[in-house]
Amino acid sequence: MRHFLMAMLLAICLPALAEEGAPKAALPNADDPVIEQRLVKLAEDLRCLVCQNESLAGSHAALAEDLRREIRTLMKAGKSDREVVDYLTERYGDFVLYRPPFKPVTWLLWLGPVLFL
């Protein structure tokens, strides 16, 4: 019985140990180091649409990988960081931004905490 419990414990723990060696970064390297640096900086300021509380840079979700690939393509096409952000907000709304702009739609978001004090 004791050997059975040890074998079960080992079987449960092995997958967790195997993931320790997995890479922590979700961003694969781009061909161009300048584009890679821009991508990392920009992706840290964007929200993963699946994980919501995780940046696009740190997310392992399939949609985040697709968005990073799209950003990389736009950057290779010569788009500026502002143009990339404008493209993403036009497509996904202000939710993709970690710091939404101060406009009438977001006034409650920005001023709400002060009003509740």
PDB file of C-alpha atoms in Angstrom:
ATOM      1  CA  MET A   1       0.000   0.000   0.000  1.00  0.00           C
ATOM      2  CA  ARG A   2       2.830   2.349   0.867  1.00  0.00           C
ATOM      3  CA  HIS A   3       4.500   1.761  -2.517  1.00  0.00           C
ATOM      4  CA  PHE A   4       1.217   2.419  -4.272  1.00  0.00           C
ATOM      5  CA  LEU A   5       0.808   5.773  -2.483  1.00  0.00           C
ATOM      6  CA  MET A   6       4.388   6.762  -3.302  1.00  0.00           C
ATOM      7  CA  ALA A   7       3.854   5.857  -6.963  1.00  0.00           C
ATOM      8  CA  MET A   8       0.644   7.911  -7.079  1.00  0.00           C
ATOM      9  CA  LEU A   9       2.352  10.878  -5.426  1.00  0.00           C
ATOM     10  CA  LEU A  10       5.208  10.655  -7.914  1.00  0.00           C
ATOM     11  CA  ALA A  11       2.780  10.432 -10.839  1.00  0.00           C
ATOM     12  CA  ILE A  12       0.998  13.550  -9.622  1.00  0.00           C
ATOM     13  CA  CYS A  13       4.192  15.547  -9.038  1.00  0.00           C
ATOM     14  CA  LEU A  14       6.079  14.672 -12.227  1.00  0.00           C
ATOM     15  CA  PRO A  15       4.115  16.966 -14.569  1.00  0.00           C
ATOM     16  CA  ALA A  16       4.697  19.910 -12.231  1.00  0.00           C
ATOM     17  CA  LEU A  17       8.427  19.214 -12.181  1.00  0.00           C
ATOM     18  CA  ALA A  18       8.548  18.976 -15.960  1.00  0.00           C
ATOM     19  CA  GLU A  19       7.023  22.450 -16.341  1.00  0.00           C
ATOM     20  CA  GLU A  20       9.706  24.059 -14.188  1.00  0.00           C
ATOM     21  CA  GLY A  21      12.163  23.860 -17.052  1.00  0.00           C
ATOM     22  CA  ALA A  22       9.724  25.372 -19.533  1.00  0.00           C
ATOM     23  CA  PRO A  23      10.604  28.860 -20.771  1.00  0.00           C
ATOM     24  CA  LYS A  24       8.894  31.652 -18.858  1.00  0.00           C
ATOM     25  CA  ALA A  25       8.810  34.218 -21.668  1.00  0.00           C
ATOM     26  CA  ALA A  26       5.892  34.083 -24.047  1.00  0.00           C
ATOM     27  CA  LEU A  27       7.563  36.208 -26.692  1.00  0.00           C
ATOM     28  CA  PRO A  28       9.575  34.388 -29.344  1.00  0.00           C
ATOM     29  CA  ASN A  29      12.502  36.311 -30.810  1.00  0.00           C
ATOM     30  CA  ALA A  30      11.918  38.288 -33.965  1.00  0.00           C
ATOM     31  CA  ASP A  31      14.331  38.243 -36.883  1.00  0.00           C
ATOM     32  CA  ASP A  32      15.225  41.885 -36.255  1.00  0.00           C
ATOM     33  CA  PRO A  33      16.404  42.808 -32.724  1.00  0.00           C
ATOM     34  CA  VAL A  34      15.053  46.367 -33.095  1.00  0.00           C
ATOM     35  CA  ILE A  35      11.572  45.055 -33.898  1.00  0.00           C
ATOM     36  CA  GLU A  36      11.865  42.566 -31.034  1.00  0.00           C
ATOM     37  CA  GLN A  37      12.704  45.355 -28.594  1.00  0.00           C
ATOM     38  CA  ARG A  38       9.793  47.485 -29.840  1.00  0.00           C
ATOM     39  CA  LEU A  39       7.442  44.498 -29.649  1.00  0.00           C
ATOM     40  CA  VAL A  40       8.383  43.678 -26.056  1.00  0.00           C
ATOM     41  CA  LYS A  41       7.998  47.297 -24.942  1.00  0.00           C
ATOM     42  CA  LEU A  42       4.651  47.705 -26.695  1.00  0.00           C
ATOM     43  CA  ALA A  43       3.271  44.303 -25.647  1.00  0.00           C
ATOM     44  CA  GLU A  44       3.883  45.111 -21.970  1.00  0.00           C
ATOM     45  CA  ASP A  45       1.428  48.029 -22.258  1.00  0.00           C
ATOM     46  CA  LEU A  46      -1.272  45.952 -23.949  1.00  0.00           C
ATOM     47  CA  ARG A  47      -3.733  43.614 -22.247  1.00  0.00           C
ATOM     48  CA  CYS A  48      -4.221  40.001 -23.258  1.00  0.00           C
ATOM     49  CA  LEU A  49      -7.844  39.737 -24.345  1.00  0.00           C
ATOM     50  CA  VAL A  50      -8.109  36.172 -23.016  1.00  0.00           C
ATOM     51  CA  CYS A  51      -6.230  36.435 -19.705  1.00  0.00           C
ATOM     52  CA  GLN A  52      -7.344  40.037 -19.024  1.00  0.00           C
ATOM     53  CA  ASN A  53      -5.057  40.506 -16.002  1.00  0.00           C
ATOM     54  CA  GLU A  54      -1.927  39.644 -17.923  1.00  0.00           C
ATOM     55  CA  SER A  55       0.018  41.680 -20.432  1.00  0.00           C
ATOM     56  CA  LEU A  56       0.263  40.623 -24.036  1.00  0.00           C
ATOM     57  CA  ALA A  57       3.997  40.130 -23.471  1.00  0.00           C
ATOM     58  CA  GLY A  58       3.537  37.576 -20.698  1.00  0.00           C
ATOM     59  CA  SER A  59       0.514  35.678 -21.942  1.00  0.00           C
ATOM     60  CA  HIS A  60       0.770  32.167 -23.372  1.00  0.00           C
ATOM     61  CA  ALA A  61      -2.773  32.209 -24.809  1.00  0.00           C
ATOM     62  CA  ALA A  62      -3.166  31.382 -28.493  1.00  0.00           C
ATOM     63  CA  LEU A  63      -4.857  34.732 -29.171  1.00  0.00           C
ATOM     64  CA  ALA A  64      -1.934  36.558 -27.540  1.00  0.00           C
ATOM     65  CA  GLU A  65       0.483  34.711 -29.818  1.00  0.00           C
ATOM     66  CA  ASP A  66      -1.643  35.715 -32.817  1.00  0.00           C
ATOM     67  CA  LEU A  67      -1.712  39.345 -31.694  1.00  0.00           C
ATOM     68  CA  ARG A  68       2.062  39.400 -31.191  1.00  0.00           C
ATOM     69  CA  ARG A  69       2.477  37.928 -34.671  1.00  0.00           C
ATOM     70  CA  GLU A  70       0.142  40.620 -36.053  1.00  0.00           C
ATOM     71  CA  ILE A  71       2.066  43.368 -34.236  1.00  0.00           C
ATOM     72  CA  ARG A  72       5.337  41.988 -35.583  1.00  0.00           C
ATOM     73  CA  THR A  73       3.904  42.007 -39.124  1.00  0.00           C
ATOM     74  CA  LEU A  74       2.714  45.612 -38.759  1.00  0.00           C
ATOM     75  CA  MET A  75       6.111  46.689 -37.428  1.00  0.00           C
ATOM     76  CA  LYS A  76       7.916  44.960 -40.290  1.00  0.00           C
ATOM     77  CA  ALA A  77       5.587  46.826 -42.669  1.00  0.00           C
ATOM     78  CA  GLY A  78       6.931  50.100 -41.255  1.00  0.00           C
ATOM     79  CA  LYS A  79       4.070  51.054 -38.919  1.00  0.00           C
ATOM     80  CA  SER A  80       4.952  53.174 -35.890  1.00  0.00           C
ATOM     81  CA  ASP A  81       4.080  52.099 -32.346  1.00  0.00           C
ATOM     82  CA  ARG A  82       1.245  54.655 -32.304  1.00  0.00           C
ATOM     83  CA  GLU A  83      -0.171  53.253 -35.553  1.00  0.00           C
ATOM     84  CA  VAL A  84      -0.030  49.715 -34.146  1.00  0.00           C
ATOM     85  CA  VAL A  85      -1.845  50.781 -30.966  1.00  0.00           C
ATOM     86  CA  ASP A  86      -4.427  52.689 -33.026  1.00  0.00           C
ATOM     87  CA  TYR A  87      -4.992  49.594 -35.167  1.00  0.00           C
ATOM     88  CA  LEU A  88      -5.506  47.381 -32.106  1.00  0.00           C
ATOM     89  CA  THR A  89      -7.833  49.827 -30.327  1.00  0.00           C
ATOM     90  CA  GLU A  90      -9.859  50.280 -33.503  1.00  0.00           C
ATOM     91  CA  ARG A  91     -10.209  46.532 -33.780  1.00  0.00           C
ATOM     92  CA  TYR A  92     -10.624  45.545 -30.091  1.00  0.00           C
ATOM     93  CA  GLY A  93     -11.576  48.776 -28.336  1.00  0.00           C
ATOM     94  CA  ASP A  94      -9.939  50.529 -25.389  1.00  0.00           C
ATOM     95  CA  PHE A  95     -10.048  47.281 -23.403  1.00  0.00           C
ATOM     96  CA  VAL A  96      -6.797  46.210 -25.066  1.00  0.00           C
ATOM     97  CA  LEU A  97      -5.010  49.118 -23.333  1.00  0.00           C
ATOM     98  CA  TYR A  98      -3.834  48.787 -19.733  1.00  0.00           C
ATOM     99  CA  ARG A  99      -4.227  52.558 -19.351  1.00  0.00           C
ATOM    100  CA  PRO A 100      -7.479  53.534 -21.086  1.00  0.00           C
ATOM    101  CA  PRO A 101      -7.693  57.172 -22.236  1.00  0.00           C
ATOM    102  CA  PHE A 102      -9.513  59.821 -20.204  1.00  0.00           C
ATOM    103  CA  LYS A 103     -12.678  60.450 -22.219  1.00  0.00           C
ATOM    104  CA  PRO A 104     -16.417  60.667 -21.373  1.00  0.00           C
ATOM    105  CA  VAL A 105     -16.893  56.913 -21.665  1.00  0.00           C
ATOM    106  CA  THR A 106     -14.154  56.251 -19.077  1.00  0.00           C
ATOM    107  CA  TRP A 107     -14.780  59.138 -16.670  1.00  0.00           C
ATOM    108  CA  LEU A 108     -16.418  56.842 -14.125  1.00  0.00           C
ATOM    109  CA  LEU A 109     -13.465  54.469 -14.338  1.00  0.00           C
ATOM    110  CA  TRP A 110     -11.005  57.259 -13.565  1.00  0.00           C
ATOM    111  CA  LEU A 111     -13.087  59.347 -11.147  1.00  0.00           C
ATOM    112  CA  GLY A 112     -15.166  56.602  -9.509  1.00  0.00           C
ATOM    113  CA  PRO A 113     -12.650  55.724  -6.783  1.00  0.00           C
ATOM    114  CA  VAL A 114     -12.425  59.388  -5.711  1.00  0.00           C
ATOM    115  CA  LEU A 115     -16.214  59.710  -5.622  1.00  0.00           C
ATOM    116  CA  PHE A 116     -16.537  56.674  -3.352  1.00  0.00           C
ATOM    117  CA  LEU A 117     -14.106  58.095  -0.791  1.00  0.00           C
TER     118      LEU A 117
END
